[in-house]
Coordinates of C-alpha atoms in Angstrom, one line a residue:
X1 CA 0.0 0.0 0.0
X2 CA 1.4 3.4 -1.0
X3 CA 1.3 6.1 1.6
X4 CA 0.8 9.8 1.2
X5 CA -2.0 12.2 0.4
X6 CA -4.0 11.4 -2.6
X7 CA -5.1 14.1 -5.0
X8 CA -8.6 15.3 -4.7
X9 CA -11.2 13.6 -6.9
X10 CA -11.9 15.5 -10.1
X11 CA -15.2 16.6 -11.6
X12 CA -15.0 14.5 -14.8
X13 CA -16.7 16.0 -17.8
X14 CA -17.0 14.8 -21.3
X15 CA -14.7 16.3 -23.8
X16 CA -14.1 16.1 -27.6
X17 CA -10.4 16.7 -26.9
X18 CA -8.8 15.5 -23.8
X19 CA -5.7 17.0 -22.2
X20 CA -3.2 14.3 -21.8
X21 CA 0.2 14.1 -20.2
X22 CA 2.4 11.2 -21.3
X23 CA 5.0 10.0 -18.8
X24 CA 7.5 7.9 -20.7
X25 CA 8.9 8.0 -24.2
X26 CA 9.5 4.4 -25.1
X27 CA 7.6 2.0 -27.4
X28 CA 4.2 2.2 -25.7
X29 CA 4.4 5.9 -25.1
X30 CA 5.3 6.6 -28.7
X31 CA 2.5 4.6 -30.2
X32 CA -0.2 5.7 -27.8
X33 CA 0.7 9.4 -28.0
X34 CA 1.0 9.3 -31.8
X35 CA -2.5 7.9 -32.2
X36 CA -4.1 10.1 -29.6
X37 CA -2.4 13.1 -31.3
X38 CA -3.6 12.0 -34.7
X39 CA -7.2 11.8 -33.5
X40 CA -7.2 15.4 -32.2
X41 CA -6.3 14.8 -28.5
X42 CA -4.2 17.5 -26.9
X43 CA -0.9 16.1 -25.6
X44 CA 0.2 18.7 -23.0
X45 CA 3.6 17.3 -22.2
X46 CA 5.9 14.3 -22.6
X47 CA 8.0 13.5 -19.6
X48 CA 10.9 11.1 -19.6
X49 CA 13.7 10.6 -17.2
X50 CA 16.0 10.8 -20.3
X51 CA 15.9 14.4 -21.6
X52 CA 16.8 13.4 -25.2
X53 CA 14.0 10.8 -25.4
X54 CA 11.5 13.3 -24.1
X55 CA 12.5 16.0 -26.6
X56 CA 12.4 13.6 -29.6
X57 CA 8.9 12.4 -28.9
X58 CA 7.7 15.8 -27.8
X59 CA 9.1 17.3 -31.0
X60 CA 7.2 14.9 -33.1
X61 CA 4.0 15.8 -31.3
X62 CA 4.7 19.6 -31.2
X63 CA 4.5 19.8 -27.4
X64 CA 6.6 20.3 -24.3
X65 CA 9.2 17.7 -23.5
X66 CA 11.0 17.5 -20.2
X67 CA 13.0 15.3 -17.8
X68 CA 12.1 17.5 -14.9
X69 CA 9.1 16.3 -12.8
X70 CA 8.6 19.9 -11.7
X71 CA 7.7 20.9 -15.3
X72 CA 4.9 18.4 -15.6
X73 CA 1.6 20.3 -15.8
X74 CA -0.4 20.5 -12.6
X75 CA -3.7 19.6 -14.2
X76 CA -4.8 17.3 -17.1
X77 CA -7.6 15.0 -17.9
X78 CA -5.3 12.0 -18.1
X79 CA -1.8 11.3 -16.9
X80 CA -0.7 8.1 -18.7
X81 CA 2.3 6.3 -17.4
X82 CA 4.1 4.3 -20.1
X83 CA 7.2 3.4 -18.0
X84 CA 8.6 0.0 -16.8
X85 CA 6.4 -1.6 -14.1
X86 CA 9.1 -1.3 -11.5
X87 CA 9.1 2.5 -11.6
X88 CA 5.4 3.3 -12.1
X89 CA 4.9 4.0 -8.4
X90 CA 8.1 6.0 -8.2
X91 CA 7.3 8.2 -11.2
X92 CA 3.7 8.7 -10.1
X93 CA 4.9 9.6 -6.6
X94 CA 7.1 12.3 -8.0
X95 CA 4.0 14.0 -9.4
X96 CA 1.5 13.1 -6.7
X97 CA 0.1 16.6 -6.4
X98 CA -1.2 16.6 -10.0
X99 CA -4.9 16.6 -10.6
X100 CA -6.4 14.2 -13.2
X101 CA -7.1 10.6 -13.9
X102 CA -3.9 8.5 -13.5
X103 CA -3.5 5.5 -15.8
X104 CA -0.7 3.0 -16.2
X105 CA -0.3 0.8 -19.3
X106 CA 1.2 -2.4 -17.8
X107 CA -0.2 -5.9 -18.1
X108 CA 1.3 -7.4 -14.9
X109 CA 0.9 -4.5 -12.5
X110 CA -2.0 -4.1 -10.0
X111 CA -4.1 -1.0 -10.3
X112 CA -3.6 -0.3 -6.6
X113 CA -0.1 1.0 -7.3
X114 CA -1.9 4.4 -7.3
X115 CA -3.3 4.0 -3.8
X116 CA -2.4 7.1 -1.8
X117 CA -1.3 9.0 -5.0
X118 CA -4.5 9.6 -7.0
X119 CA -8.2 8.9 -6.1
X120 CA -9.2 8.8 -9.8
X121 CA -7.0 6.1 -11.4
X122 CA -7.0 3.0 -13.6
X123 CA -5.3 0.9 -16.2
X124 CA -5.2 1.3 -20.0
X125 CA -3.3 -1.9 -21.2
X126 CA -2.9 -2.3 -25.0
X127 CA -2.6 -6.0 -25.8
X128 CA 0.0 -5.7 -28.5
X129 CA 3.7 -5.9 -29.1
X130 CA 4.8 -2.4 -29.8
X131 CA 8.1 -1.2 -31.3
X132 CA 8.5 2.5 -31.9
X133 CA 10.1 2.1 -35.3
X134 CA 7.2 0.1 -36.7
X135 CA 3.9 1.7 -37.7
X136 CA 0.9 -0.1 -36.5
X137 CA -2.9 0.1 -36.8
X138 CA -4.5 0.6 -33.4
X139 CA -8.1 0.1 -34.4
X140 CA -8.2 -3.7 -34.0
X141 CA -6.0 -3.9 -30.9
X142 CA -7.7 -4.9 -27.7
X143 CA -7.4 -2.5 -24.8
X144 CA -8.0 -4.0 -21.3
X145 CA -9.3 -1.4 -18.9
X146 CA -9.7 -1.1 -15.1
X147 CA -10.9 1.9 -13.2
X148 CA -11.3 3.1 -9.6
X149 CA -14.9 3.9 -10.2
X150 CA -17.7 3.5 -12.8
X151 CA -17.3 7.2 -13.7
X152 CA -13.6 6.9 -14.3
X153 CA -14.2 3.8 -16.4
X154 CA -16.7 5.7 -18.5
X155 CA -14.0 8.4 -19.2
X156 CA -11.3 5.8 -20.0
X157 CA -13.7 4.1 -22.4
X158 CA -14.4 7.4 -24.1
X159 CA -10.7 8.1 -24.4
X160 CA -9.9 4.7 -25.9
X161 CA -12.7 5.0 -28.4
X162 CA -10.6 7.5 -30.2
X163 CA -8.1 4.9 -31.2
X164 CA -9.6 1.4 -31.0
X165 CA -12.9 -0.4 -31.5
X166 CA -11.9 -3.2 -29.1
X167 CA -12.3 -2.3 -25.4
X168 CA -12.8 -4.8 -22.6
X169 CA -12.9 -4.4 -18.8
X170 CA -10.5 -6.6 -16.9
X171 CA -9.4 -6.5 -13.2
X172 CA -5.8 -6.8 -12.3
X173 CA -5.9 -10.6 -11.8
X174 CA -7.5 -11.2 -15.2
X175 CA -5.1 -8.8 -16.9
X176 CA -2.2 -10.6 -15.4
X177 CA -3.4 -13.9 -16.8
X178 CA -3.8 -12.3 -20.2
X179 CA -0.4 -10.9 -20.0
X180 CA 1.1 -14.3 -19.2
X181 CA -0.7 -15.7 -22.2
X182 CA 0.7 -12.9 -24.3
X183 CA 4.3 -13.6 -23.2
X184 CA 3.9 -17.2 -24.4
X185 CA 2.3 -16.2 -27.6
X186 CA 4.5 -13.3 -28.6
X187 CA 7.7 -13.0 -26.5
X188 CA 8.5 -16.7 -26.4
X189 CA 7.6 -17.4 -30.1
X190 CA 9.7 -14.4 -31.1
X191 CA 12.6 -15.8 -29.2
X192 CA 12.2 -19.2 -31.0
X193 CA 12.5 -17.4 -34.3
X194 CA 15.6 -15.7 -33.0
X195 CA 17.1 -19.2 -32.2
X196 CA 16.1 -20.4 -35.7
X197 CA 17.7 -17.5 -37.3
X198 CA 20.9 -18.0 -35.4
X199 CA 21.0 -21.7 -36.3
X200 CA 20.8 -20.8 -40.0
X201 CA 23.3 -18.0 -39.7
X202 CA 25.8 -20.3 -38.0
X203 CA 25.6 -22.5 -41.1
X204 CA 26.0 -19.5 -43.3
X205 CA 22.4 -19.9 -44.6
X206 CA 20.1 -17.0 -45.3
X207 CA 17.6 -16.5 -42.4
X208 CA 15.1 -15.1 -45.0
X209 CA 14.5 -18.8 -46.0
X210 CA 12.2 -18.8 -42.9
X211 CA 10.0 -16.0 -44.1
X212 CA 7.3 -18.0 -46.0
X213 CA 6.9 -20.6 -43.2
X214 CA 6.6 -17.8 -40.6
X215 CA 4.0 -16.0 -42.7
X216 CA 2.0 -19.2 -43.0
X217 CA 2.4 -20.1 -39.4
X218 CA 0.8 -16.9 -38.1
X219 CA -1.7 -16.6 -40.9
X220 CA -3.0 -20.1 -40.2
X221 CA -3.5 -19.2 -36.5
X222 CA -6.2 -16.7 -37.6
X223 CA -8.2 -19.6 -39.0
X224 CA -7.4 -22.6 -36.8
X225 CA -6.6 -23.1 -33.1
X226 CA -3.0 -23.7 -32.3
X227 CA -3.7 -27.3 -31.5
X228 CA -5.3 -27.8 -34.9
X229 CA -2.5 -26.0 -36.7
X230 CA 0.4 -27.9 -35.0
X231 CA 2.7 -29.9 -37.4
X232 CA 6.2 -31.2 -37.2
X233 CA 8.1 -34.3 -36.1
X234 CA 6.9 -34.3 -32.5
X235 CA 3.2 -34.5 -33.6
X236 CA 4.0 -37.2 -36.1
X237 CA 6.1 -39.2 -33.6
X238 CA 9.0 -39.0 -36.0
X239 CA 11.7 -40.1 -33.5
X240 CA 14.3 -40.6 -36.2
X241 CA 14.1 -36.9 -37.3
X242 CA 14.1 -35.7 -33.7
X243 CA 17.2 -37.7 -32.9
X244 CA 19.0 -36.2 -35.9
X245 CA 18.0 -32.7 -34.7
X246 CA 19.3 -33.4 -31.2
X247 CA 22.6 -34.6 -32.6
X248 CA 23.0 -31.3 -34.5
X249 CA 22.4 -29.4 -31.2
X250 CA 25.2 -31.2 -29.3
X251 CA 27.2 -28.0 -29.4
X252 CA 24.3 -26.1 -27.9
X253 CA 23.4 -28.0 -24.7
X254 CA 20.7 -25.4 -23.6
X255 CA 19.1 -25.5 -27.0
X256 CA 19.2 -29.3 -26.9
X257 CA 17.3 -29.3 -23.6
X258 CA 14.8 -26.7 -25.0
X259 CA 14.2 -28.8 -28.1
X260 CA 13.7 -32.0 -26.0
X261 CA 11.3 -30.3 -23.5
X262 CA 9.2 -28.5 -26.1
X263 CA 8.9 -31.7 -28.2
X264 CA 7.7 -33.6 -25.2
X265 CA 5.2 -30.8 -24.4
X266 CA 3.8 -31.0 -28.0
X267 CA 3.4 -34.8 -27.7
X268 CA 1.8 -34.5 -24.2
X269 CA -0.7 -32.0 -25.6
X270 CA -1.8 -34.5 -28.2
X271 CA -2.5 -37.2 -25.6

């Protein structure tokens, strides 16, 4: 439980253009601020602990950029924290006297991180892998929302409707489970592709050979369940091929263990 004096509750009124402060200048902050800005929302300020990062994003948005918490506006409709989970409470605490609805964008962080800091608070979690260098359509991305009151939820929904058609309410426990699933689906699968690329590069083979199979793998998952789409030697019970693969991995003991474990998991899932 955070200690301190919470800001006074705000009178929340509907607005065609919300005043937004973005705290953070990384991947999530970049995408969210770009899309809100493009839809006519007023980004008052970009704060980052790194001055250069704040100035780059703020320059793109035509607004104030700062690394000084003292220069963060005192009032806004929304203060959106797009910073690593471990520093959300710290950054919010540095600006605890600000008046507005405080939101964080994390999947695995409880909403109660704002207790003692802001009475009007919640979560705006975009369920997507975001890299600032890559443009992305926001309209189909699910946003999982949580709020300290029904009125605050209404305002967060209204804000999100500017950039996405997919909005769902999810408490902290539910959001954590979704975040876990997303780590398996995105982060772990991405790392597997990284391993595959390394194996090809070690043999001086072009990693682009994998592009067609990767495209089909993920396209197929829009039509079939992962269980239905699963192929490969583990599903077929092709022990001879698997043994040949394991032999190739003798110089990579950790990858050998990984290959063996995942193959067993695939087989177990078919039982």
